[in-house]
PDB file of C-alpha atoms and ligand atoms in Angstrom:
ATOM      1  CA  MET A   1      15.603   6.968   2.598  1.00 95.00           C
ATOM      2  CA  GLU A   2      12.481   6.819   4.415  1.00 98.00           C
ATOM      3  CA  GLN A   3      10.264   3.392   3.210  1.00 98.00           C
ATOM      4  CA  THR A   4       6.864   2.682   2.850  1.00 98.00           C
ATOM      5  CA  PHE A   5       4.753  -0.861   2.824  1.00 99.00           C
ATOM      6  CA  ILE A   6       1.440  -0.628   0.263  1.00 99.00           C
ATOM      7  CA  ILE A   7      -1.772  -4.058  -0.696  1.00 99.00           C
ATOM      8  CA  LEU A   8      -2.798  -3.120  -4.257  1.00 98.00           C
ATOM      9  CA  LYS A   9      -5.801  -5.144  -3.052  1.00 98.00           C
ATOM     10  CA  PRO A  10      -7.927  -7.396  -4.316  1.00 98.00           C
ATOM     11  CA  SER A  11     -10.279  -5.182  -6.217  1.00 98.00           C
ATOM     12  CA  THR A  12      -6.774  -3.078  -7.584  1.00 98.00           C
ATOM     13  CA  ILE A  13      -5.906  -6.957  -9.755  1.00 98.00           C
ATOM     14  CA  SER A  14      -9.573  -7.588 -10.326  1.00 98.00           C
ATOM     15  CA  ARG A  15     -10.458  -4.994 -12.014  1.00 98.00           C
ATOM     16  CA  SER A  16      -7.395  -4.429 -13.847  1.00 98.00           C
ATOM     17  CA  LEU A  17      -5.503  -1.909 -12.023  1.00 98.00           C
ATOM     18  CA  VAL A  18      -2.805  -1.810 -11.547  1.00 98.00           C
ATOM     19  CA  GLY A  19      -0.620  -0.604 -14.024  1.00 98.00           C
ATOM     20  CA  ASP A  20      -2.674   2.059 -13.162  1.00 98.00           C
ATOM     21  CA  VAL A  21      -2.293   2.134  -9.258  1.00 98.00           C
ATOM     22  CA  LEU A  22       1.745   2.162  -9.601  1.00 98.00           C
ATOM     23  CA  MET A  23       2.063   4.653 -12.097  1.00 98.00           C
ATOM     24  CA  ARG A  24       0.940   6.960  -9.478  1.00 98.00           C
ATOM     25  CA  PHE A  25       3.393   6.021  -7.924  1.00 98.00           C
ATOM     26  CA  GLN A  26       6.643   6.070  -9.560  1.00 98.00           C
ATOM     27  CA  ARG A  27       5.230   9.516 -12.119  1.00 98.00           C
ATOM     28  CA  LYS A  28       5.098  11.199  -8.434  1.00 98.00           C
ATOM     29  CA  GLY A  29       9.146  10.221  -7.574  1.00 98.00           C
ATOM     30  CA  LEU A  30       8.558   7.504  -5.066  1.00 98.00           C
ATOM     31  CA  ARG A  31      10.710   4.224  -5.970  1.00 98.00           C
ATOM     32  CA  ILE A  32       9.536   0.810  -5.435  1.00 98.00           C
ATOM     33  CA  ALA A  33      11.757  -1.079  -3.190  1.00 98.00           C
ATOM     34  CA  GLY A  34      10.959  -4.648  -3.446  1.00 98.00           C
ATOM     35  CA  ILE A  35       7.779  -5.170  -4.251  1.00 99.00           C
ATOM     36  CA  LYS A  36       5.934  -8.858  -5.575  1.00 98.00           C
ATOM     37  CA  MET A  37       2.687 -10.711  -6.553  1.00 98.00           C
ATOM     38  CA  MET A  38       0.944 -13.043  -2.468  1.00 98.00           C
ATOM     39  CA  ARG A  39      -1.828 -14.470  -1.128  1.00 98.00           C
ATOM     40  CA  LEU A  40      -3.059 -13.752   2.001  1.00 98.00           C
ATOM     41  CA  ASN A  41      -4.024 -15.854   4.524  1.00 98.00           C
ATOM     42  CA  GLU A  42      -6.606 -15.312   7.405  1.00 98.00           C
ATOM     43  CA  GLU A  43      -2.624 -14.689   9.678  1.00 98.00           C
ATOM     44  CA  ILE A  44      -1.698 -12.064   7.952  1.00 98.00           C
ATOM     45  CA  LEU A  45      -5.091  -9.649   7.720  1.00 98.00           C
ATOM     46  CA  ARG A  46      -5.108 -10.554  11.536  1.00 98.00           C
ATOM     47  CA  GLU A  47      -2.246  -9.388  12.181  1.00 98.00           C
ATOM     48  CA  HIS A  48      -2.561  -6.875  10.066  1.00 98.00           C
ATOM     49  CA  TYR A  49      -5.847  -5.158  10.241  1.00 98.00           C
ATOM     50  CA  ALA A  50      -5.012  -5.499  14.242  1.00 98.00           C
ATOM     51  CA  HIS A  51      -6.635  -1.927  14.692  1.00 97.00           C
ATOM     52  CA  LEU A  52     -10.363  -3.449  13.485  1.00 98.00           C
ATOM     53  CA  VAL A  53     -10.164  -6.979  14.019  1.00 98.00           C
ATOM     54  CA  ASP A  54     -13.901  -6.284  16.552  1.00 98.00           C
ATOM     55  CA  ARG A  55     -15.685  -4.737  13.952  1.00 98.00           C
ATOM     56  CA  PRO A  56     -18.639  -5.733  12.405  1.00 98.00           C
ATOM     57  CA  PHE A  57     -17.117  -5.208   9.045  1.00 97.00           C
ATOM     58  CA  PHE A  58     -14.549  -7.796   9.802  1.00 98.00           C
ATOM     59  CA  PRO A  59     -15.197 -10.846   8.176  1.00 98.00           C
ATOM     60  CA  THR A  60     -16.068  -9.091   5.869  1.00 98.00           C
ATOM     61  CA  LEU A  61     -12.841  -7.582   4.839  1.00 98.00           C
ATOM     62  CA  LEU A  62     -11.462 -10.654   5.151  1.00 98.00           C
ATOM     63  CA  LYS A  63     -13.338 -13.182   2.404  1.00 98.00           C
ATOM     64  CA  SER A  64     -12.512  -9.514   0.050  1.00 98.00           C
ATOM     65  CA  MET A  65      -8.680  -9.214   1.050  1.00 98.00           C
ATOM     66  CA  MET A  66      -8.213 -13.249   0.573  1.00 98.00           C
ATOM     67  CA  ALA A  67     -10.163 -12.659  -3.300  1.00 98.00           C
ATOM     68  CA  THR A  68      -7.590 -13.192  -5.054  1.00 98.00           C
ATOM     69  CA  PRO A  69      -3.701 -13.086  -5.103  1.00 98.00           C
ATOM     70  CA  VAL A  70      -2.775  -9.141  -4.261  1.00 98.00           C
ATOM     71  CA  ILE A  71       0.499  -7.256  -4.382  1.00 98.00           C
ATOM     72  CA  VAL A  72       2.403  -5.609  -1.889  1.00 99.00           C
ATOM     73  CA  ALA A  73       5.823  -3.265  -2.121  1.00 99.00           C
ATOM     74  CA  VAL A  74       7.703  -1.215  -0.394  1.00 99.00           C
ATOM     75  CA  LEU A  75       8.046   2.433  -1.869  1.00 98.00           C
ATOM     76  CA  ALA A  76      10.532   4.472  -0.971  1.00 98.00           C
ATOM     77  CA  GLY A  77      11.354   8.563  -1.189  1.00 98.00           C
ATOM     78  CA  LYS A  78      12.095  11.125   0.903  1.00 98.00           C
ATOM     79  CA  GLU A  79       9.154  11.628   3.533  1.00 98.00           C
ATOM     80  CA  ALA A  80       7.442   7.904   1.871  1.00 98.00           C
ATOM     81  CA  VAL A  81       4.772   7.396   4.044  1.00 98.00           C
ATOM     82  CA  ALA A  82       3.351  10.684   4.531  1.00 98.00           C
ATOM     83  CA  VAL A  83       4.047  11.801   1.154  1.00 98.00           C
ATOM     84  CA  VAL A  84       1.962   8.119  -0.228  1.00 98.00           C
ATOM     85  CA  ARG A  85      -0.829   8.615   2.734  1.00 98.00           C
ATOM     86  CA  ALA A  86      -1.599  11.654   0.595  1.00 98.00           C
ATOM     87  CA  LEU A  87      -1.603   9.932  -2.399  1.00 98.00           C
ATOM     88  CA  THR A  88      -4.055   7.417  -1.604  1.00 98.00           C
ATOM     89  CA  GLY A  89      -6.420   9.350  -0.032  1.00 98.00           C
ATOM     90  CA  ALA A  90      -8.932   8.824   2.740  1.00 98.00           C
ATOM     91  CA  THR A  91     -10.500   5.395   3.541  1.00 98.00           C
ATOM     92  CA  ASN A  92     -13.393   5.928   1.872  1.00 98.00           C
ATOM     93  CA  CYS A  93     -13.466   6.380  -2.002  1.00 98.00           C
ATOM     94  CA  ARG A  94     -16.360   7.832  -2.376  1.00 98.00           C
ATOM     95  CA  VAL A  95     -15.175  11.514  -0.275  1.00 98.00           C
ATOM     96  CA  ALA A  96     -11.660  10.645  -0.850  1.00 98.00           C
ATOM     97  CA  ALA A  97     -10.469  13.017  -3.133  1.00 98.00           C
ATOM     98  CA  PRO A  98     -10.024  13.246  -6.921  1.00 98.00           C
ATOM     99  CA  GLY A  99      -7.246  13.187  -7.910  1.00 98.00           C
ATOM    100  CA  THR A 100      -6.190  10.813  -5.345  1.00 98.00           C
ATOM    101  CA  ILE A 101      -6.123   6.950  -6.185  1.00 98.00           C
ATOM    102  CA  ARG A 102      -8.932   6.204  -3.535  1.00 98.00           C
ATOM    103  CA  GLY A 103     -10.533   9.542  -4.673  1.00 98.00           C
ATOM    104  CA  ASP A 104      -9.866   8.857  -8.750  1.00 98.00           C
ATOM    105  CA  PHE A 105     -10.488   4.943  -9.194  1.00 98.00           C
ATOM    106  CA  GLY A 106     -13.147   3.477  -6.366  1.00 98.00           C
ATOM    107  CA  MET A 107     -16.602   3.562  -5.048  1.00 98.00           C
ATOM    108  CA  SER A 108     -17.003   2.235  -1.996  1.00 98.00           C
ATOM    109  CA  GLY A 109     -15.259   2.427   1.543  1.00 98.00           C
ATOM    110  CA  GLN A 110     -13.878  -1.611   1.667  1.00 98.00           C
ATOM    111  CA  GLU A 111     -13.215  -1.758  -1.450  1.00 98.00           C
ATOM    112  CA  ASN A 112     -10.877   0.334  -1.666  1.00 98.00           C
ATOM    113  CA  ILE A 113      -7.789  -0.117  -4.261  1.00 98.00           C
ATOM    114  CA  ILE A 114      -4.720  -0.056  -1.411  1.00 98.00           C
ATOM    115  CA  HIS A 115      -3.515  -0.115   1.661  1.00 98.00           C
ATOM    116  CA  ALA A 116      -0.551   2.641   2.305  1.00 98.00           C
ATOM    117  CA  SER A 117       1.330   1.888   5.754  1.00 98.00           C
ATOM    118  CA  ASP A 118      -0.357   5.211   8.358  1.00 98.00           C
ATOM    119  CA  SER A 119       2.771   5.991  10.217  1.00 98.00           C
ATOM    120  CA  VAL A 120       7.087   5.584  10.069  1.00 98.00           C
ATOM    121  CA  GLU A 121       6.651   3.062  12.751  1.00 98.00           C
ATOM    122  CA  ASN A 122       3.773   1.098  11.831  1.00 98.00           C
ATOM    123  CA  ALA A 123       5.283   1.246   8.348  1.00 98.00           C
ATOM    124  CA  ALA A 124       8.877  -0.382   9.635  1.00 98.00           C
ATOM    125  CA  ILE A 125       6.319  -3.414  11.587  1.00 98.00           C
ATOM    126  CA  GLU A 126       4.544  -4.358   8.110  1.00 98.00           C
ATOM    127  CA  VAL A 127       7.684  -3.487   5.414  1.00 98.00           C
ATOM    128  CA  ALA A 128       9.642  -6.234   8.176  1.00 98.00           C
ATOM    129  CA  ARG A 129       5.769  -9.048   7.881  1.00 98.00           C
ATOM    130  CA  PHE A 130       5.440  -8.674   4.341  1.00 98.00           C
ATOM    131  CA  PHE A 131       8.862  -8.596   3.200  1.00 98.00           C
ATOM    132  CA  LYS A 132      12.526 -10.358   3.857  1.00 98.00           C
ATOM    133  CA  PRO A 133      15.074  -8.208   3.675  1.00 98.00           C
ATOM    134  CA  GLU A 134      16.591 -10.043   0.399  1.00 98.00           C
ATOM    135  CA  GLU A 135      13.320  -9.479  -1.818  1.00 98.00           C
ATOM    136  CA  ILE A 136      13.959  -5.287  -0.808  1.00 98.00           C
ATOM    137  CA  PHE A 137      16.756  -3.443  -3.059  1.00 98.00           C
ATOM    138  CA  ASP A 138      18.806  -0.336  -2.019  1.00 97.00           C
ATOM    139  CA  TYR A 139      19.541  -0.022  -5.729  1.00 97.00           C
ATOM    140  CA  GLU A 140      18.832   4.792  -7.125  1.00 96.00           C
ATOM    141  CA  LEU A 141      16.761   5.263  -9.757  1.00 97.00           C
ATOM    142  CA  PRO A 142      19.204   7.181 -12.628  1.00 96.00           C
ATOM    143  CA  THR A 143      16.075   9.902 -12.585  1.00 96.00           C
ATOM    144  CA  VAL A 144      17.232  10.577  -8.614  1.00 96.00           C
ATOM    145  CA  ALA A 145      19.682  14.421  -9.722  1.00 97.00           C
ATOM    146  CA  SER A 146      15.871  15.806 -11.431  1.00 97.00           C
ATOM    147  CA  ILE A 147      14.621  14.303  -8.894  1.00 98.00           C
ATOM    148  CA  TYR A 148      15.106  16.077  -5.223  1.00 98.00           C
ATOM    149  CA  ALA A 149      17.569  18.882  -5.112  1.00 97.00           C
ATOM    150  CA  PRO A 150      20.976  18.200  -3.374  1.00 96.00           C
ATOM    151  CA  ASP A 151      19.657  19.348   0.030  1.00 96.00           C
ATOM    152  CA  GLU A 152      16.586  17.027  -0.041  1.00 96.00           C
ATOM    153  CA  ARG A 153      18.588  13.557  -0.645  1.00 89.00           C
TER     154      ARG A 153
HETATM  155  P1  IDP B   1      -7.189   3.257   6.600  1.00 83.98           P
HETATM  156  O1  IDP B   1      -7.254   1.532   5.418  1.00 83.98           O
HETATM  157  O2  IDP B   1      -7.592   4.087   5.441  1.00 83.98           O
HETATM  158  O3  IDP B   1      -6.018   2.882   6.325  1.00 83.98           O
HETATM  159  P2  IDP B   1      -8.403   2.327   8.768  1.00 83.98           P
HETATM  160  O4  IDP B   1      -8.966   1.986   9.069  1.00 83.98           O
HETATM  161  O5  IDP B   1      -7.335   0.782   8.437  1.00 83.98           O
HETATM  162  O6  IDP B   1      -8.454   2.839   6.233  1.00 83.98           O
HETATM  163  O7  IDP B   1      -8.681   0.755   8.315  1.00 83.98           O
HETATM  164  C1  IDP B   1      -8.402  -0.400   6.294  1.00 83.98           C
HETATM  165  C2  IDP B   1      -9.558  -1.494   5.784  1.00 83.98           C
HETATM  166  O8  IDP B   1     -10.358  -1.824   6.549  1.00 83.98           O
HETATM  167  C3  IDP B   1      -9.557   0.409   4.825  1.00 83.98           C
HETATM  168  O9  IDP B   1      -8.579   0.247   3.736  1.00 83.98           O
HETATM  169  C4  IDP B   1     -11.264  -0.397   4.159  1.00 83.98           C
HETATM  170  O10 IDP B   1     -10.740  -1.579   3.737  1.00 83.98           O
HETATM  171  C5  IDP B   1     -11.826  -1.536   5.965  1.00 83.98           C
HETATM  172  N1  IDP B   1     -12.472  -0.208   6.226  1.00 83.98           N
HETATM  173  C6  IDP B   1     -12.518  -0.127   6.967  1.00 83.98           C
HETATM  174  N2  IDP B   1     -13.399   1.118   7.291  1.00 83.98           N
HETATM  175  C7  IDP B   1     -14.246   0.361   7.276  1.00 83.98           C
HETATM  176  C8  IDP B   1     -16.233   0.629   6.800  1.00 83.98           C
HETATM  177  O11 IDP B   1     -16.623   0.919   7.898  1.00 83.98           O
HETATM  178  N3  IDP B   1     -16.096  -0.309   6.392  1.00 83.98           N
HETATM  179  C9  IDP B   1     -15.567  -1.653   5.552  1.00 83.98           C
HETATM  180  N4  IDP B   1     -14.718  -1.485   5.873  1.00 83.98           N
HETATM  181  C10 IDP B   1     -14.124  -1.075   5.967  1.00 83.98           C
HETATM  182 MG1   MG B   2      -4.685   2.065   8.287  1.00 83.98          MG
END
């Protein structure tokens, strides 16, 4: 099954929304393949947000992402990258659709609750950046037959 990568950002930790956010993914039927808490540093953030280093808001974003430890996770499921991006919603929480995580839990463009990989290619790069192979677990949810039809597994 496809894997994607998420970060529960300091906004989620600070606002005690970890359970609410993880519940969205679990209720959907995604499997948690790996999860841990870590502190991000400037080096890893410059890699992770390489597409944004020249933007004026980058110093503020850096500071925000290092404000507390974060929770990083690998979610697995059919078309997991696209499914998780859809559940995440638009970057700016104020315009993110109601029902999405950002639409339901935030008010900010920067303090927007979670990161989610935007393509299958980037998901693989991000999983490898944040997780060792032995931190990712290959197991099956006992409910898998209720989540997927046989030809979807
Ligand atoms: P994404 O998280 O929806 O994929 P990206 O464009 O990849 O959005 O931006 C990464 C992160 O940088 C966003 O989630 C948000 O925290 C922050 N960010 C993006 N654009 C802005 C902005 O215009 N002002 C402040 N922060 C921004
Ligand atoms: Mg992005």
